[in-house]
PDB file of C-alpha atoms and ligand atoms in Angstrom:
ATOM      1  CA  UNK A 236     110.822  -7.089 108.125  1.00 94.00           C
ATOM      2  CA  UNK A 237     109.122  -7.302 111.723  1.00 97.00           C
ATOM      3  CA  UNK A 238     111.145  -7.428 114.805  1.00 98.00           C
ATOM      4  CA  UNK A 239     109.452  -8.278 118.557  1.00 98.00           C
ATOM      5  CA  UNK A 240     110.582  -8.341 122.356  1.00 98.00           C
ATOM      6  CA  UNK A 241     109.436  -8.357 125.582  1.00 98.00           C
ATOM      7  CA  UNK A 242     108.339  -5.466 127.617  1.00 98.00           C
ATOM      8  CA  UNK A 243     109.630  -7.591 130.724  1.00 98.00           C
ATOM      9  CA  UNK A 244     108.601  -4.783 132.919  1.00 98.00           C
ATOM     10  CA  UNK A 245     104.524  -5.452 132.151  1.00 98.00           C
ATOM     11  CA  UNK A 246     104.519  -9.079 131.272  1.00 98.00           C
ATOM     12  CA  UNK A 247     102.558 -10.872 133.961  1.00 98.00           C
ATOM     13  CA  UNK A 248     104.071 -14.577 133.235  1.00 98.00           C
ATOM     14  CA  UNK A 249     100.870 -15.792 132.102  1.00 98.00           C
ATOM     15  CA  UNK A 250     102.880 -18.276 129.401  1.00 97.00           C
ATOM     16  CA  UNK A 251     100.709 -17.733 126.066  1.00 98.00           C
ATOM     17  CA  UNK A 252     103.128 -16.276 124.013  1.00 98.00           C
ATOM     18  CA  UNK A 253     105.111 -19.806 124.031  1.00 98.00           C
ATOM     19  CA  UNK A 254     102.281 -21.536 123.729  1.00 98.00           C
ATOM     20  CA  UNK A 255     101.387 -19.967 120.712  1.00 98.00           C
ATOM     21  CA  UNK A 256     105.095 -19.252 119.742  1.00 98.00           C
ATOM     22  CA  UNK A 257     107.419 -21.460 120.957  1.00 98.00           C
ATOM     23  CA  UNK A 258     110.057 -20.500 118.528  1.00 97.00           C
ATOM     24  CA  UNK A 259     109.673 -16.905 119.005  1.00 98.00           C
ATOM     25  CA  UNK A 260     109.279 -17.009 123.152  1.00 98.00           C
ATOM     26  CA  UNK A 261     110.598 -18.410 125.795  1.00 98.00           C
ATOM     27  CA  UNK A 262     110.487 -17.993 129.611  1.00 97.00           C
ATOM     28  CA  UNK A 263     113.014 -17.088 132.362  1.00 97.00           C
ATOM     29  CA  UNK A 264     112.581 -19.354 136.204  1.00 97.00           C
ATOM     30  CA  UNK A 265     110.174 -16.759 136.807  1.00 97.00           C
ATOM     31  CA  UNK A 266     107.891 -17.093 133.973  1.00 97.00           C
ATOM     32  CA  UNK A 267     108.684 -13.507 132.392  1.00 98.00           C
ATOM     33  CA  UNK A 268     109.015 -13.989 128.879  1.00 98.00           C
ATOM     34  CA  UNK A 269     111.898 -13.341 126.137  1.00 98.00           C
ATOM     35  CA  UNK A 270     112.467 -13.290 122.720  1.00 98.00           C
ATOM     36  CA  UNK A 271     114.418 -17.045 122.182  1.00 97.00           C
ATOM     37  CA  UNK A 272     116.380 -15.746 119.017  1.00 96.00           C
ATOM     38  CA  UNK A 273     117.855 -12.415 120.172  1.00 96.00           C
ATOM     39  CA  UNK A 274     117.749 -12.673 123.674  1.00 96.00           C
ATOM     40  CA  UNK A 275     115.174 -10.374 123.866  1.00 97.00           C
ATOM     41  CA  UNK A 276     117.061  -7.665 122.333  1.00 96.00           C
ATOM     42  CA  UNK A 277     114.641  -7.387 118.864  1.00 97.00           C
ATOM     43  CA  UNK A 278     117.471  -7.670 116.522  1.00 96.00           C
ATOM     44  CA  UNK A 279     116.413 -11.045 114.487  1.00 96.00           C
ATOM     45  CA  UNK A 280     113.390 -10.582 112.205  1.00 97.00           C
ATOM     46  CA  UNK A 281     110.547 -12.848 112.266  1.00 98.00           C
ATOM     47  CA  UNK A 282     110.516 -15.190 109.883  1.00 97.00           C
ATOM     48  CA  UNK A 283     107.622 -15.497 106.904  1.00 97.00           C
ATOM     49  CA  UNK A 284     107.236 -18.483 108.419  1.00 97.00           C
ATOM     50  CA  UNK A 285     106.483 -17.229 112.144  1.00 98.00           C
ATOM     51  CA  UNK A 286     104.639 -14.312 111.234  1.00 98.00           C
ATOM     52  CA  UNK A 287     100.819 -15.731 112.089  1.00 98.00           C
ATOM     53  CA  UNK A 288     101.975 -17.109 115.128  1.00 98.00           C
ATOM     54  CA  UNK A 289     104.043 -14.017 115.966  1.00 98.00           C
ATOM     55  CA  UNK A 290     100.316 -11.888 115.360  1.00 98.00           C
ATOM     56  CA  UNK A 291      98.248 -14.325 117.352  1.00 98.00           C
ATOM     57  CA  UNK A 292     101.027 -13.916 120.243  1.00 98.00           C
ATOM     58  CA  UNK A 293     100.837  -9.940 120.031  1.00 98.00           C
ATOM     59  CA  UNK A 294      97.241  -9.720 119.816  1.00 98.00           C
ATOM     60  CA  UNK A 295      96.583 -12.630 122.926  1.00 98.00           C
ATOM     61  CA  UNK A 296      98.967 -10.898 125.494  1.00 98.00           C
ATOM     62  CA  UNK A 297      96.665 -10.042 128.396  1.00 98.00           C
ATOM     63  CA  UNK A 298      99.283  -6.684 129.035  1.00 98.00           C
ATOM     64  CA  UNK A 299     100.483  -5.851 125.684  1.00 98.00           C
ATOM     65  CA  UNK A 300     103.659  -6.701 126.428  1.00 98.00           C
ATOM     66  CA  UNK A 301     104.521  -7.881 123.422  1.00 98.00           C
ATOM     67  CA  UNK A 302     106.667  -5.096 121.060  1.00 98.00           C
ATOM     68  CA  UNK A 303     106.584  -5.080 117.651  1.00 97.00           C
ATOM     69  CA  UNK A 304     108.559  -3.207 115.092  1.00 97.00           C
ATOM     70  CA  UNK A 305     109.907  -3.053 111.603  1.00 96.00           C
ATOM     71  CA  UNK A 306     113.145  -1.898 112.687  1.00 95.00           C
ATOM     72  CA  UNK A 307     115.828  -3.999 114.559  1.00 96.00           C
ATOM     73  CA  UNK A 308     115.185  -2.294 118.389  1.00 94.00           C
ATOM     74  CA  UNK A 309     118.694  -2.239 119.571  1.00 80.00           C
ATOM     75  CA  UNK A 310     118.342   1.006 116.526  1.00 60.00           C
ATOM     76  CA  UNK A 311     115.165   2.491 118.896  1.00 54.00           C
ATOM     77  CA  UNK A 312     115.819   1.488 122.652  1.00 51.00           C
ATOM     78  CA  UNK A 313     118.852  -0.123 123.839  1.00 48.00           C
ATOM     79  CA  UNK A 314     117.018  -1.594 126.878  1.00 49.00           C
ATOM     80  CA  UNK A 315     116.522  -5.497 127.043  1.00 48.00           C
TER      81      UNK A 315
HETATM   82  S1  SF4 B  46     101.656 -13.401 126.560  1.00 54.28           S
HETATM   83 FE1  SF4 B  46     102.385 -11.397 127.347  1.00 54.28          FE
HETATM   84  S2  SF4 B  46     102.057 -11.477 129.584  1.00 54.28           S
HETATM   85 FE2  SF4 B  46     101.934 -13.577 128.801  1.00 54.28          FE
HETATM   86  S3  SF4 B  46     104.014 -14.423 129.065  1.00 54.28           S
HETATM   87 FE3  SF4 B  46     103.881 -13.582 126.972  1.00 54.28          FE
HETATM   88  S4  SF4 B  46     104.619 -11.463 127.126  1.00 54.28           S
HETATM   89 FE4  SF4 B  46     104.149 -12.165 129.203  1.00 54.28          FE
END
């Protein structure tokens, strides 16, 4: 299983990873992006399904904001 969020702290609103992902990303009034399922708190894995978009979000993101893990992140950083 892969989990993802945001690292809202370095995303620079540039709007890709919805592009790419729309059911993975979303963005706030401000343009900073979340994780749709979890509310950005990396709890629902990707789905089989989601998992090339998913990679061609996490590799286009200008900051590397995009987190990926294979544990649920509420279990590594509690932070949203
Ligand atoms: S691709 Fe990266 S910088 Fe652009 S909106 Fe998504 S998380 Fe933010």
């Amino acid at each position: 299983m892969h989990y993802t969020k945001v690292n809202r702290e370095i995303c620079i609103a540039c709007g890709l990873c919805q592009l790419i992902a729309p059911s993975l990303y979303e963005y706030d009034k401000d343009g900073i992006a979340y994780t749709v399922k979890d509310q950005n708190k990396g709890t629902m894995p990707i789905q089989e399904q989601e998992f090339e978009s998913f990679k061609k979000a996490y590799t286009s993101c200008p900051t590397g904001a995009i987190l990926r893990s294979t544990a649920p992140f509420e279990d590594l950083d509690t932070q949203s």
